[in-house]
């Protein structure tokens, strides 16, 4: 498979892991008419009905042209100010992550962080470092939560080109 059919999303680098944003599927992509190979399984927030789309068409912006909806988004999130060049990349060219409710996508120095892990049992070990513990504490204490924190509501983010971590909370 050529790399262009499985593009890398820097703000969602684990998007192809099982149960995340894509499934292997040969059905035709409605945007490029080729077999999807990686069919997007996440939500597309737009006025159109459900669209079958492949990973490449999300990555290269063809989905945006196809929908003809400048306000469409792949994310149910709020966020602080980010530089304009990141806005379309994150909201329209990065696969969304599964969430129960709208959550805050962390931004540092006006650049989005990358989503790495859910706080599920399988991924809990990724939260077991001092830097992540610090990020957990920062976020949960804002809500008056005391340790032990409910890891199942945590979403772990890390800077794309740095070492700072942030946690967002997605309550059921
Ligand atoms: Zn496509």
PDB file of C-alpha atoms and ligand atoms in Angstrom:
ATOM      1  CA  UNK A   1       0.000   0.000   0.000  1.00  0.00           C
ATOM      2  CA  UNK A   2       1.381   3.404  -0.874  1.00  0.00           C
ATOM      3  CA  UNK A   3       1.918   5.804   1.995  1.00  0.00           C
ATOM      4  CA  UNK A   4      -0.515   8.309   0.559  1.00  0.00           C
ATOM      5  CA  UNK A   5      -3.391   5.950   1.398  1.00  0.00           C
ATOM      6  CA  UNK A   6      -2.320   5.853   5.055  1.00  0.00           C
ATOM      7  CA  UNK A   7      -1.218   9.416   5.815  1.00  0.00           C
ATOM      8  CA  UNK A   8       0.180  10.393   9.180  1.00  0.00           C
ATOM      9  CA  UNK A   9      -1.879  12.824  11.239  1.00  0.00           C
ATOM     10  CA  UNK A  10       0.406  14.746  13.564  1.00  0.00           C
ATOM     11  CA  UNK A  11      -2.410  15.896  15.855  1.00  0.00           C
ATOM     12  CA  UNK A  12      -3.831  12.355  16.070  1.00  0.00           C
ATOM     13  CA  UNK A  13      -0.799  10.105  15.481  1.00  0.00           C
ATOM     14  CA  UNK A  14      -2.448   6.900  16.729  1.00  0.00           C
ATOM     15  CA  UNK A  15      -5.538   7.287  14.553  1.00  0.00           C
ATOM     16  CA  UNK A  16      -5.079   3.889  12.877  1.00  0.00           C
ATOM     17  CA  UNK A  17      -4.974   1.860  16.069  1.00  0.00           C
ATOM     18  CA  UNK A  18      -7.872  -0.529  16.500  1.00  0.00           C
ATOM     19  CA  UNK A  19     -11.030   1.109  17.755  1.00  0.00           C
ATOM     20  CA  UNK A  20      -9.883   4.609  16.850  1.00  0.00           C
ATOM     21  CA  UNK A  21     -10.739   6.579  13.746  1.00  0.00           C
ATOM     22  CA  UNK A  22     -10.421   4.093  10.880  1.00  0.00           C
ATOM     23  CA  UNK A  23     -11.318   0.575   9.784  1.00  0.00           C
ATOM     24  CA  UNK A  24      -9.899  -1.459   6.938  1.00  0.00           C
ATOM     25  CA  UNK A  25     -12.538  -1.378   4.230  1.00  0.00           C
ATOM     26  CA  UNK A  26     -12.551  -1.663   0.454  1.00  0.00           C
ATOM     27  CA  UNK A  27     -15.830   0.204  -0.094  1.00  0.00           C
ATOM     28  CA  UNK A  28     -15.468   3.176  -2.426  1.00  0.00           C
ATOM     29  CA  UNK A  29     -14.677   6.526  -0.896  1.00  0.00           C
ATOM     30  CA  UNK A  30     -17.396   8.980  -1.929  1.00  0.00           C
ATOM     31  CA  UNK A  31     -14.836  11.720  -2.359  1.00  0.00           C
ATOM     32  CA  UNK A  32     -12.129  10.106  -4.524  1.00  0.00           C
ATOM     33  CA  UNK A  33     -14.109   7.045  -5.720  1.00  0.00           C
ATOM     34  CA  UNK A  34     -11.201   4.713  -4.939  1.00  0.00           C
ATOM     35  CA  UNK A  35     -11.476   1.867  -2.434  1.00  0.00           C
ATOM     36  CA  UNK A  36     -11.122   3.444   1.005  1.00  0.00           C
ATOM     37  CA  UNK A  37      -8.516   1.017   2.358  1.00  0.00           C
ATOM     38  CA  UNK A  38      -8.781   3.083   5.563  1.00  0.00           C
ATOM     39  CA  UNK A  39     -12.398   4.167   5.968  1.00  0.00           C
ATOM     40  CA  UNK A  40     -13.102   6.891   8.494  1.00  0.00           C
ATOM     41  CA  UNK A  41     -15.431   5.706  11.277  1.00  0.00           C
ATOM     42  CA  UNK A  42     -15.631   8.928  13.264  1.00  0.00           C
ATOM     43  CA  UNK A  43     -18.183  11.704  13.161  1.00  0.00           C
ATOM     44  CA  UNK A  44     -18.372  14.433  10.537  1.00  0.00           C
ATOM     45  CA  UNK A  45     -20.242  17.449  11.800  1.00  0.00           C
ATOM     46  CA  UNK A  46     -21.841  18.984   8.729  1.00  0.00           C
ATOM     47  CA  UNK A  47     -25.224  19.595   7.137  1.00  0.00           C
ATOM     48  CA  UNK A  48     -24.787  16.682   4.712  1.00  0.00           C
ATOM     49  CA  UNK A  49     -25.845  13.130   5.352  1.00  0.00           C
ATOM     50  CA  UNK A  50     -23.248  10.547   6.344  1.00  0.00           C
ATOM     51  CA  UNK A  51     -20.254  10.485   4.019  1.00  0.00           C
ATOM     52  CA  UNK A  52     -17.980   7.503   3.381  1.00  0.00           C
ATOM     53  CA  UNK A  53     -14.485   8.905   3.254  1.00  0.00           C
ATOM     54  CA  UNK A  54     -10.953   7.553   3.216  1.00  0.00           C
ATOM     55  CA  UNK A  55      -7.971   8.692   5.255  1.00  0.00           C
ATOM     56  CA  UNK A  56      -6.257  10.357   2.275  1.00  0.00           C
ATOM     57  CA  UNK A  57      -9.237  12.545   1.460  1.00  0.00           C
ATOM     58  CA  UNK A  58      -9.332  13.785   5.049  1.00  0.00           C
ATOM     59  CA  UNK A  59      -5.600  14.435   5.042  1.00  0.00           C
ATOM     60  CA  UNK A  60      -5.318  16.236   1.721  1.00  0.00           C
ATOM     61  CA  UNK A  61      -8.368  18.431   2.227  1.00  0.00           C
ATOM     62  CA  UNK A  62     -10.463  16.865  -0.541  1.00  0.00           C
ATOM     63  CA  UNK A  63     -13.199  16.103   1.982  1.00  0.00           C
ATOM     64  CA  UNK A  64     -13.418  19.809   2.742  1.00  0.00           C
ATOM     65  CA  UNK A  65     -13.927  20.607  -0.950  1.00  0.00           C
ATOM     66  CA  UNK A  66     -16.404  17.768  -1.359  1.00  0.00           C
ATOM     67  CA  UNK A  67     -18.610  18.882   1.531  1.00  0.00           C
ATOM     68  CA  UNK A  68     -18.635  22.486   0.359  1.00  0.00           C
ATOM     69  CA  UNK A  69     -19.261  23.526   3.962  1.00  0.00           C
ATOM     70  CA  UNK A  70     -16.652  25.864   5.361  1.00  0.00           C
ATOM     71  CA  UNK A  71     -17.843  25.272   8.920  1.00  0.00           C
ATOM     72  CA  UNK A  72     -17.756  21.489   8.920  1.00  0.00           C
ATOM     73  CA  UNK A  73     -15.596  19.821  11.549  1.00  0.00           C
ATOM     74  CA  UNK A  74     -14.428  16.352  12.547  1.00  0.00           C
ATOM     75  CA  UNK A  75     -14.271  17.321  16.223  1.00  0.00           C
ATOM     76  CA  UNK A  76     -16.759  18.013  18.976  1.00  0.00           C
ATOM     77  CA  UNK A  77     -14.395  20.280  20.862  1.00  0.00           C
ATOM     78  CA  UNK A  78     -13.819  23.718  22.231  1.00  0.00           C
ATOM     79  CA  UNK A  79     -10.355  25.217  22.221  1.00  0.00           C
ATOM     80  CA  UNK A  80      -8.378  28.298  23.090  1.00  0.00           C
ATOM     81  CA  UNK A  81      -6.982  30.526  20.389  1.00  0.00           C
ATOM     82  CA  UNK A  82      -4.701  28.798  17.904  1.00  0.00           C
ATOM     83  CA  UNK A  83      -2.805  30.141  14.928  1.00  0.00           C
ATOM     84  CA  UNK A  84      -5.022  30.228  11.832  1.00  0.00           C
ATOM     85  CA  UNK A  85      -2.790  27.827   9.911  1.00  0.00           C
ATOM     86  CA  UNK A  86      -3.526  25.103  12.469  1.00  0.00           C
ATOM     87  CA  UNK A  87      -7.247  25.631  12.637  1.00  0.00           C
ATOM     88  CA  UNK A  88      -8.298  23.941   9.402  1.00  0.00           C
ATOM     89  CA  UNK A  89      -5.671  21.237   9.840  1.00  0.00           C
ATOM     90  CA  UNK A  90      -6.955  20.253  13.258  1.00  0.00           C
ATOM     91  CA  UNK A  91     -10.672  20.712  12.751  1.00  0.00           C
ATOM     92  CA  UNK A  92     -11.059  19.561   9.138  1.00  0.00           C
ATOM     93  CA  UNK A  93      -7.978  17.504   8.222  1.00  0.00           C
ATOM     94  CA  UNK A  94      -7.390  15.513  11.422  1.00  0.00           C
ATOM     95  CA  UNK A  95      -9.613  12.528  12.273  1.00  0.00           C
ATOM     96  CA  UNK A  96     -11.759  13.077  15.332  1.00  0.00           C
ATOM     97  CA  UNK A  97     -11.462  11.135  18.556  1.00  0.00           C
ATOM     98  CA  UNK A  98     -14.254   9.235  20.239  1.00  0.00           C
ATOM     99  CA  UNK A  99     -15.823  11.195  23.071  1.00  0.00           C
ATOM    100  CA  UNK A 100     -18.990  11.218  25.128  1.00  0.00           C
ATOM    101  CA  UNK A 101     -19.307  14.977  25.221  1.00  0.00           C
ATOM    102  CA  UNK A 102     -17.616  18.046  23.819  1.00  0.00           C
ATOM    103  CA  UNK A 103     -14.222  18.429  25.455  1.00  0.00           C
ATOM    104  CA  UNK A 104     -11.411  20.927  25.319  1.00  0.00           C
ATOM    105  CA  UNK A 105      -8.621  20.245  22.825  1.00  0.00           C
ATOM    106  CA  UNK A 106      -5.474  21.578  24.526  1.00  0.00           C
ATOM    107  CA  UNK A 107      -3.529  24.364  22.848  1.00  0.00           C
ATOM    108  CA  UNK A 108      -0.101  25.642  23.925  1.00  0.00           C
ATOM    109  CA  UNK A 109       1.560  28.673  22.347  1.00  0.00           C
ATOM    110  CA  UNK A 110      -1.394  28.777  19.928  1.00  0.00           C
ATOM    111  CA  UNK A 111      -0.581  25.301  18.591  1.00  0.00           C
ATOM    112  CA  UNK A 112      -2.770  22.243  19.161  1.00  0.00           C
ATOM    113  CA  UNK A 113      -1.321  19.336  21.088  1.00  0.00           C
ATOM    114  CA  UNK A 114      -1.444  15.802  19.706  1.00  0.00           C
ATOM    115  CA  UNK A 115      -3.952  13.335  21.109  1.00  0.00           C
ATOM    116  CA  UNK A 116      -2.140  10.193  22.265  1.00  0.00           C
ATOM    117  CA  UNK A 117      -4.204   7.995  24.555  1.00  0.00           C
ATOM    118  CA  UNK A 118      -7.532   7.302  26.172  1.00  0.00           C
ATOM    119  CA  UNK A 119      -7.583   6.536  29.877  1.00  0.00           C
ATOM    120  CA  UNK A 120      -8.878   3.046  29.265  1.00  0.00           C
ATOM    121  CA  UNK A 121      -7.591   0.025  31.148  1.00  0.00           C
ATOM    122  CA  UNK A 122      -5.572  -1.020  28.088  1.00  0.00           C
ATOM    123  CA  UNK A 123      -3.888   2.372  27.788  1.00  0.00           C
ATOM    124  CA  UNK A 124      -3.664   3.255  31.481  1.00  0.00           C
ATOM    125  CA  UNK A 125       0.044   2.482  31.612  1.00  0.00           C
ATOM    126  CA  UNK A 126       0.729   5.501  29.400  1.00  0.00           C
ATOM    127  CA  UNK A 127      -0.491   7.700  32.238  1.00  0.00           C
ATOM    128  CA  UNK A 128       1.980   6.232  34.704  1.00  0.00           C
ATOM    129  CA  UNK A 129       4.744   8.839  34.486  1.00  0.00           C
ATOM    130  CA  UNK A 130       5.423  11.882  36.691  1.00  0.00           C
ATOM    131  CA  UNK A 131       4.813  14.360  33.864  1.00  0.00           C
ATOM    132  CA  UNK A 132       1.468  12.866  33.000  1.00  0.00           C
ATOM    133  CA  UNK A 133       0.550  12.657  36.688  1.00  0.00           C
ATOM    134  CA  UNK A 134       1.225  16.380  36.898  1.00  0.00           C
ATOM    135  CA  UNK A 135      -1.007  17.039  33.881  1.00  0.00           C
ATOM    136  CA  UNK A 136      -3.732  14.879  35.425  1.00  0.00           C
ATOM    137  CA  UNK A 137      -3.549  16.792  38.666  1.00  0.00           C
ATOM    138  CA  UNK A 138      -3.686  20.157  36.934  1.00  0.00           C
ATOM    139  CA  UNK A 139      -6.830  19.293  35.026  1.00  0.00           C
ATOM    140  CA  UNK A 140      -8.765  17.290  37.601  1.00  0.00           C
ATOM    141  CA  UNK A 141      -8.087  19.728  40.428  1.00  0.00           C
ATOM    142  CA  UNK A 142      -9.773  22.433  38.346  1.00  0.00           C
ATOM    143  CA  UNK A 143     -12.954  20.473  38.915  1.00  0.00           C
ATOM    144  CA  UNK A 144     -12.258  19.926  42.598  1.00  0.00           C
ATOM    145  CA  UNK A 145     -11.437  16.269  42.037  1.00  0.00           C
ATOM    146  CA  UNK A 146      -9.075  14.583  44.491  1.00  0.00           C
ATOM    147  CA  UNK A 147      -6.834  11.570  43.907  1.00  0.00           C
ATOM    148  CA  UNK A 148      -7.310   8.883  42.850  1.00  0.00           C
ATOM    149  CA  UNK A 149      -8.517  10.500  39.646  1.00  0.00           C
ATOM    150  CA  UNK A 150     -11.047   8.714  37.439  1.00  0.00           C
ATOM    151  CA  UNK A 151      -8.682   7.760  34.653  1.00  0.00           C
ATOM    152  CA  UNK A 152     -11.482   6.517  32.404  1.00  0.00           C
ATOM    153  CA  UNK A 153     -12.505  10.131  31.757  1.00  0.00           C
ATOM    154  CA  UNK A 154      -9.011  11.292  30.840  1.00  0.00           C
ATOM    155  CA  UNK A 155      -7.671  12.026  27.359  1.00  0.00           C
ATOM    156  CA  UNK A 156      -3.916  12.388  27.113  1.00  0.00           C
ATOM    157  CA  UNK A 157      -2.263  14.960  24.848  1.00  0.00           C
ATOM    158  CA  UNK A 158       1.362  15.846  24.213  1.00  0.00           C
ATOM    159  CA  UNK A 159       3.049  18.652  22.337  1.00  0.00           C
ATOM    160  CA  UNK A 160       3.934  17.729  18.755  1.00  0.00           C
ATOM    161  CA  UNK A 161       7.435  19.211  19.022  1.00  0.00           C
ATOM    162  CA  UNK A 162       7.835  19.359  22.770  1.00  0.00           C
ATOM    163  CA  UNK A 163       7.509  17.519  26.048  1.00  0.00           C
ATOM    164  CA  UNK A 164       4.576  19.166  27.677  1.00  0.00           C
ATOM    165  CA  UNK A 165       1.555  17.010  28.426  1.00  0.00           C
ATOM    166  CA  UNK A 166      -2.016  18.009  28.976  1.00  0.00           C
ATOM    167  CA  UNK A 167      -5.045  16.023  30.016  1.00  0.00           C
ATOM    168  CA  UNK A 168      -8.604  16.777  28.984  1.00  0.00           C
ATOM    169  CA  UNK A 169     -11.645  15.402  30.700  1.00  0.00           C
ATOM    170  CA  UNK A 170     -14.467  13.746  28.814  1.00  0.00           C
ATOM    171  CA  UNK A 171     -17.178  12.831  31.295  1.00  0.00           C
ATOM    172  CA  UNK A 172     -19.749  10.227  30.397  1.00  0.00           C
TER     173      UNK A 172
HETATM  174 ZN1  LIG B   1     -10.968   9.223  -0.724  1.00  0.00          ZN
END
